């Protein structure tokens, strides 16, 4: 092997080696970069630091584009949003002070099955002799890796040149297969090490057990054929594994209506004639809840039965009437099947030739139709704001909602495109949306981000707007200012000052950032005019500072508070 501080030629300098062929004389750092490319990564988010500078230099010379962020947790949120739209992402930081700052973002990505590859630099192996107290170190040299082992689906410390390339293959293939984050720690004196001997790059696709798949499809088809009123509940994994087209093919061929849950919102175009709305148990629309729960065959595809998705566990979905298929479990009533991939199972259903008699579907909500006209003498409210946005949302936008009433109110938006609504609706970490807009716009420059964020969440990560304007991106950020944490006020009523945040003049931030346009919005006419100006100008970022009353909230938040306030 080659062990040197000198920087050898990169693969791009000497002619790219096809990764599916045997590879030799390739450094560990180069191999990692080209594997990331092979899996579809085009950008790497992060912040440099001394333990990762050598790898950053290698990244800078590679085809991958570096996206520097203001904070590591913001880089993690941006990478999460990028992965949701691109299928995989990468974030690169330094040891411990960088890596441990990422933990919350990566925990959220794990909880919501977003495939983010974390690359962290670390002290060199030769530096660790005699156990010195090197800067950034916590407890011992393995602390960071042990932390990420708990919040990732696979991890590797590339401290053995003989195993490093295999470890990279293992982590990336597991990330792709499970759609969850993976962690790679790269000691800085291993970046340019060239392992001895050939290595065959592996990028194998998993496959189903053919017999189990055949039996499972036959079992499901028989139950659907016997049912009088089946319904599909489409979940977030349909998005994560790119199965929307298979889902639509199955539903249309069989004439089966589709509902979605909050975490899976935008799994299909919500104007589709078979789409009936969000199912949220007792927290959702009564007609949708009744339609789903009265169905005699409930087909849950890629669903995650979280508290928010199930209306604080008020969902009535008896096992005897359900077909429950995810990337990790296939259960048909009380029968369980192993080694069946969700995509293969869905394809089998689509190919089965099912034909069900169309059912009378719940009425489309009135908010979808009719013009919205501002009333000049009325303050803007969340419900009126959402009604106005429903006249605006189109398939050239990606909606990104932060936890809080930004999330709950946005559940009432009618989303046009597939996977064009992003929110951490299960992990619900505040501060996702603004850095999420950076990730979304980087992954899909054809989609304009429309961000809904509360003032409390904005104060956590909103200065990632600096990176957004620095990269010339053009999101429309709608900041709901009720002087604090409005959802918590509803869940825990009383005169509690801990829910208040110091007010900012948010609309003046574009002046600080040197680009963009801000608006101070209080009345309906103000909001209408500001929104229209922002829609007409896609050359820059627009920040709408919308003042709302402390007692103003969405109907969805009212229903949530009714179910949760007793527990709080």
Coordinates of C-alpha atoms in Angstrom, one line a residue, residues 21-328:
X21 CA -14.5 -3.3 -12.9
X22 CA -11.6 -4.3 -10.6
X23 CA -10.0 -1.2 -9.2
X24 CA -6.4 -0.8 -7.9
X25 CA -4.0 2.1 -7.3
X26 CA -7.0 4.2 -6.1
X27 CA -6.8 6.1 -2.8
X28 CA -9.4 5.6 -0.1
X29 CA -10.6 9.2 -0.5
X30 CA -10.9 8.9 -4.3
X31 CA -12.8 5.6 -4.0
X32 CA -15.3 7.1 -1.6
X33 CA -15.9 10.1 -3.9
X34 CA -16.4 7.9 -7.0
X35 CA -18.7 5.6 -5.1
X36 CA -20.8 8.5 -4.0
X37 CA -21.1 9.6 -7.6
X38 CA -22.0 6.1 -8.6
X39 CA -24.9 6.1 -6.2
X40 CA -26.2 9.5 -7.6
X41 CA -24.7 12.1 -5.2
X42 CA -23.9 15.3 -7.1
X43 CA -23.5 17.8 -4.2
X44 CA -21.9 17.5 -0.7
X45 CA -23.1 19.7 2.1
X46 CA -21.0 20.6 5.1
X47 CA -18.5 22.7 6.9
X48 CA -14.7 22.1 6.7
X49 CA -12.4 21.6 9.6
X50 CA -8.8 20.6 10.1
X51 CA -9.4 16.9 10.4
X52 CA -11.2 16.8 7.0
X53 CA -9.4 19.5 5.0
X54 CA -7.4 17.0 3.0
X55 CA -10.6 15.2 1.9
X56 CA -12.2 18.6 1.2
X57 CA -9.4 19.4 -1.1
X58 CA -10.0 16.1 -2.9
X59 CA -13.8 16.9 -3.1
X60 CA -13.1 20.3 -4.5
X61 CA -11.1 18.8 -7.4
X62 CA -13.8 16.2 -8.0
X63 CA -17.0 16.4 -10.1
X64 CA -19.0 16.7 -6.8
X65 CA -20.0 20.2 -5.8
X66 CA -19.4 21.4 -2.3
X67 CA -22.2 23.4 -0.6
X68 CA -20.9 25.2 2.5
X69 CA -23.4 25.9 5.2
X70 CA -23.6 28.2 8.2
X71 CA -24.0 25.3 10.8
X72 CA -23.5 21.6 10.8
X73 CA -27.1 20.9 11.8
X74 CA -28.2 23.1 8.9
X75 CA -26.0 21.1 6.6
X76 CA -27.7 17.9 7.9
X77 CA -31.2 19.3 7.3
X78 CA -30.2 20.4 3.8
X79 CA -28.7 17.0 3.0
X80 CA -31.9 15.4 4.3
X81 CA -34.1 17.4 2.0
X82 CA -31.8 16.8 -0.9
X83 CA -32.0 13.0 -0.3
X84 CA -35.8 13.1 -0.2
X85 CA -35.8 14.6 -3.7
X86 CA -32.6 13.0 -5.2
X87 CA -32.7 9.6 -3.6
X88 CA -29.4 9.9 -1.7
X89 CA -27.2 12.7 -0.3
X90 CA -23.9 13.3 1.5
X91 CA -22.8 15.7 4.2
X92 CA -19.1 16.1 5.2
X93 CA -17.8 17.6 8.5
X94 CA -14.9 17.5 10.8
X95 CA -14.4 15.4 13.9
X96 CA -16.8 15.5 16.9
X97 CA -17.5 19.3 17.0
X98 CA -18.8 18.9 13.5
X99 CA -20.1 15.4 13.6
X100 CA -21.8 15.6 17.0
X101 CA -23.5 18.9 15.8
X102 CA -25.1 16.8 13.1
X103 CA -26.7 14.3 15.4
X104 CA -30.1 15.8 15.6
X105 CA -30.4 16.2 11.8
X106 CA -29.2 12.7 11.2
X107 CA -31.5 11.2 13.9
X108 CA -34.4 12.9 12.0
X109 CA -33.2 11.4 8.7
X110 CA -33.1 8.0 10.3
X111 CA -36.5 8.3 11.9
X112 CA -38.0 9.3 8.5
X113 CA -36.0 7.1 6.3
X114 CA -34.0 9.6 4.4
X115 CA -30.7 8.2 2.9
X116 CA -28.0 10.6 4.0
X117 CA -24.3 9.5 3.9
X118 CA -22.3 11.2 6.7
X119 CA -18.6 11.6 6.1
X120 CA -16.5 12.8 9.0
X121 CA -12.8 13.4 9.2
X122 CA -11.0 12.3 12.3
X123 CA -7.5 12.3 13.8
X124 CA -4.9 10.3 11.9
X125 CA -4.0 6.8 13.0
X126 CA -0.4 7.8 13.7
X127 CA -1.5 10.8 15.8
X128 CA -3.3 8.5 18.2
X129 CA -0.2 6.8 19.5
X130 CA 0.2 7.0 23.2
X131 CA -3.4 8.2 23.6
X132 CA -2.9 12.0 23.4
X133 CA -5.5 14.6 24.3
X134 CA -6.1 15.9 20.8
X135 CA -8.5 18.8 20.2
X136 CA -12.2 17.9 19.5
X137 CA -11.8 14.5 21.2
X138 CA -14.5 13.4 23.6
X139 CA -13.8 10.6 26.1
X140 CA -11.9 8.4 23.6
X141 CA -11.3 8.2 19.8
X142 CA -14.3 6.0 19.2
X143 CA -16.9 8.2 20.9
X144 CA -18.2 9.8 17.7
X145 CA -18.5 6.5 15.9
X146 CA -20.3 5.0 18.8
X147 CA -22.8 7.8 18.8
X148 CA -23.6 7.5 15.1
X149 CA -23.9 3.8 15.4
X150 CA -27.1 4.5 17.3
X151 CA -28.6 6.8 14.7
X152 CA -27.4 5.2 11.4
X153 CA -28.2 2.0 9.6
X154 CA -24.5 1.2 8.9
X155 CA -21.2 2.7 10.0
X156 CA -17.5 2.3 9.3
X157 CA -14.2 3.7 10.6
X158 CA -11.8 3.6 7.7
X159 CA -8.7 2.9 9.8
X160 CA -7.7 -0.4 8.1
X161 CA -6.5 0.1 4.4
X162 CA -7.2 -3.6 3.7
X163 CA -10.9 -3.3 4.6
X164 CA -11.6 0.3 3.8
X165 CA -13.0 -0.1 0.3
X166 CA -15.2 -3.0 1.3
X167 CA -16.5 -1.0 4.2
X168 CA -17.4 1.9 1.9
X169 CA -19.3 -0.5 -0.3
X170 CA -21.1 -2.0 2.7
X171 CA -22.2 1.3 4.1
X172 CA -23.4 2.8 0.8
X173 CA -25.3 -0.4 -0.2
X174 CA -27.0 -0.5 3.2
X175 CA -28.0 3.2 3.0
X176 CA -29.5 2.6 -0.5
X177 CA -31.3 -0.6 0.5
X178 CA -32.8 0.7 3.8
X179 CA -33.2 4.3 2.8
X180 CA -31.6 5.5 6.1
X181 CA -28.4 7.4 7.0
X182 CA -25.0 5.8 7.1
X183 CA -21.8 7.0 8.7
X184 CA -18.2 6.9 7.5
X185 CA -15.3 8.2 9.6
X186 CA -12.1 8.9 7.6
X187 CA -8.9 9.5 9.5
X188 CA -7.0 12.3 7.9
X189 CA -3.8 10.2 7.2
X190 CA -6.0 7.6 5.4
X191 CA -7.4 9.9 2.7
X192 CA -4.5 9.3 0.3
X193 CA -3.7 5.8 1.2
X194 CA -3.8 3.4 -1.7
X195 CA -4.8 -0.2 -0.5
X196 CA -2.8 -3.1 -2.0
X197 CA -4.4 -5.4 -4.5
X198 CA -7.5 -5.2 -6.7
X199 CA -10.9 -4.5 -5.4
X200 CA -14.2 -5.3 -7.1
X201 CA -16.7 -2.5 -6.5
X202 CA -20.1 -3.9 -5.6
X203 CA -23.3 -2.0 -6.1
X204 CA -25.7 -5.0 -5.9
X205 CA -29.5 -4.6 -5.9
X206 CA -31.4 -6.6 -3.4
X207 CA -34.0 -9.1 -4.7
X208 CA -37.1 -10.8 -3.3
X209 CA -37.5 -14.5 -2.6
X210 CA -39.5 -15.5 -5.6
X211 CA -41.7 -18.1 -3.8
X212 CA -42.5 -15.8 -0.9
X213 CA -43.3 -13.0 -3.4
X214 CA -45.6 -15.2 -5.4
X215 CA -47.5 -16.4 -2.3
X216 CA -47.8 -12.9 -0.8
X217 CA -49.2 -11.4 -4.0
X218 CA -51.6 -14.3 -4.4
X219 CA -52.8 -13.9 -0.8
X220 CA -53.2 -10.1 -1.2
X221 CA -55.0 -10.4 -4.6
X222 CA -57.5 -12.9 -3.2
X223 CA -58.4 -10.6 -0.3
X224 CA -58.7 -7.6 -2.5
X225 CA -60.9 -9.5 -5.0
X226 CA -63.2 -10.6 -2.2
X227 CA -63.5 -7.1 -0.7
X228 CA -66.4 -4.7 -1.4
X229 CA -64.6 -1.5 -0.8
X230 CA -60.8 -1.6 -0.7
X231 CA -58.7 1.6 -0.1
X232 CA -55.0 2.3 -0.3
X233 CA -53.1 4.3 2.3
X234 CA -49.9 5.4 0.7
X235 CA -47.0 6.2 3.0
X236 CA -43.6 7.9 3.0
X237 CA -41.7 4.8 1.7
X238 CA -43.5 5.1 -1.6
X239 CA -41.6 8.4 -2.0
X240 CA -38.3 7.2 -0.5
X241 CA -38.0 4.2 -2.8
X242 CA -39.4 5.9 -6.0
X243 CA -42.5 3.8 -6.2
X244 CA -45.0 6.4 -7.1
X245 CA -45.5 5.3 -10.7
X246 CA -46.1 1.7 -9.6
X247 CA -48.6 2.9 -7.0
X248 CA -50.5 4.9 -9.5
X249 CA -50.5 2.0 -12.0
X250 CA -51.9 -0.4 -9.4
X251 CA -54.6 2.0 -8.2
X252 CA -55.7 3.0 -11.6
X253 CA -55.8 -0.5 -13.0
X254 CA -57.8 -1.7 -10.0
X255 CA -60.0 1.4 -9.4
X256 CA -58.9 1.6 -5.8
X257 CA -59.0 5.0 -4.0
X258 CA -55.8 6.4 -2.5
X259 CA -55.4 8.2 0.8
X260 CA -52.1 9.4 2.2
X261 CA -50.8 10.2 5.7
X262 CA -49.1 13.4 6.9
X263 CA -45.6 12.0 6.5
X264 CA -46.4 10.7 3.0
X265 CA -48.1 13.9 1.8
X266 CA -47.5 14.5 -1.9
X267 CA -46.9 10.8 -2.6
X268 CA -49.3 11.4 -5.5
X269 CA -50.6 14.4 -7.2
X270 CA -53.4 15.4 -4.8
X271 CA -55.6 16.4 -7.7
X272 CA -55.7 12.8 -9.0
X273 CA -59.3 11.6 -9.3
X274 CA -58.6 8.6 -7.0
X275 CA -57.0 10.7 -4.3
X276 CA -59.4 11.3 -1.3
X277 CA -57.1 13.3 1.1
X278 CA -55.1 12.7 4.2
X279 CA -56.0 10.0 6.6
X280 CA -55.2 11.1 10.2
X281 CA -57.6 9.1 12.3
X282 CA -59.8 11.3 14.5
X283 CA -57.5 14.3 13.8
X284 CA -58.4 14.3 10.1
X285 CA -61.4 15.2 8.0
X286 CA -64.3 13.2 9.2
X287 CA -65.5 12.1 5.8
X288 CA -62.0 10.7 4.8
X289 CA -61.6 9.0 8.2
X290 CA -65.1 7.4 7.8
X291 CA -64.3 6.3 4.2
X292 CA -61.1 4.6 5.2
X293 CA -62.2 3.0 8.4
X294 CA -65.4 1.6 6.8
X295 CA -63.4 -0.1 4.1
X296 CA -63.2 -3.9 4.4
X297 CA -59.7 -4.1 2.9
X298 CA -57.2 -1.4 3.9
X299 CA -53.9 -1.6 1.9
X300 CA -51.1 0.2 3.7
X301 CA -48.2 0.6 1.4
X302 CA -44.9 2.0 2.7
X303 CA -46.7 3.4 5.8
X304 CA -45.2 4.4 9.1
X305 CA -47.8 4.3 11.9
X306 CA -46.5 7.2 13.9
X307 CA -48.6 9.2 16.4
X308 CA -49.0 12.1 14.0
X309 CA -49.9 9.8 11.1
X310 CA -52.5 8.0 13.1
X311 CA -54.1 11.1 14.7
X312 CA -52.4 10.4 18.1
X313 CA -53.2 6.7 17.8
X314 CA -56.9 7.2 17.1
X315 CA -56.7 5.4 13.8
X316 CA -59.0 2.3 13.6
X317 CA -57.2 -0.1 11.3
X318 CA -57.9 -3.7 12.5
X319 CA -55.2 -6.1 11.5
X320 CA -57.8 -8.5 10.1
X321 CA -58.7 -6.0 7.5
X322 CA -55.3 -4.7 6.5
X323 CA -52.5 -5.5 4.1
X324 CA -49.4 -3.9 5.5
X325 CA -46.4 -3.7 3.3
X326 CA -43.2 -1.8 4.0
X327 CA -39.5 -2.1 3.3
X328 CA -39.1 -4.1 6.5

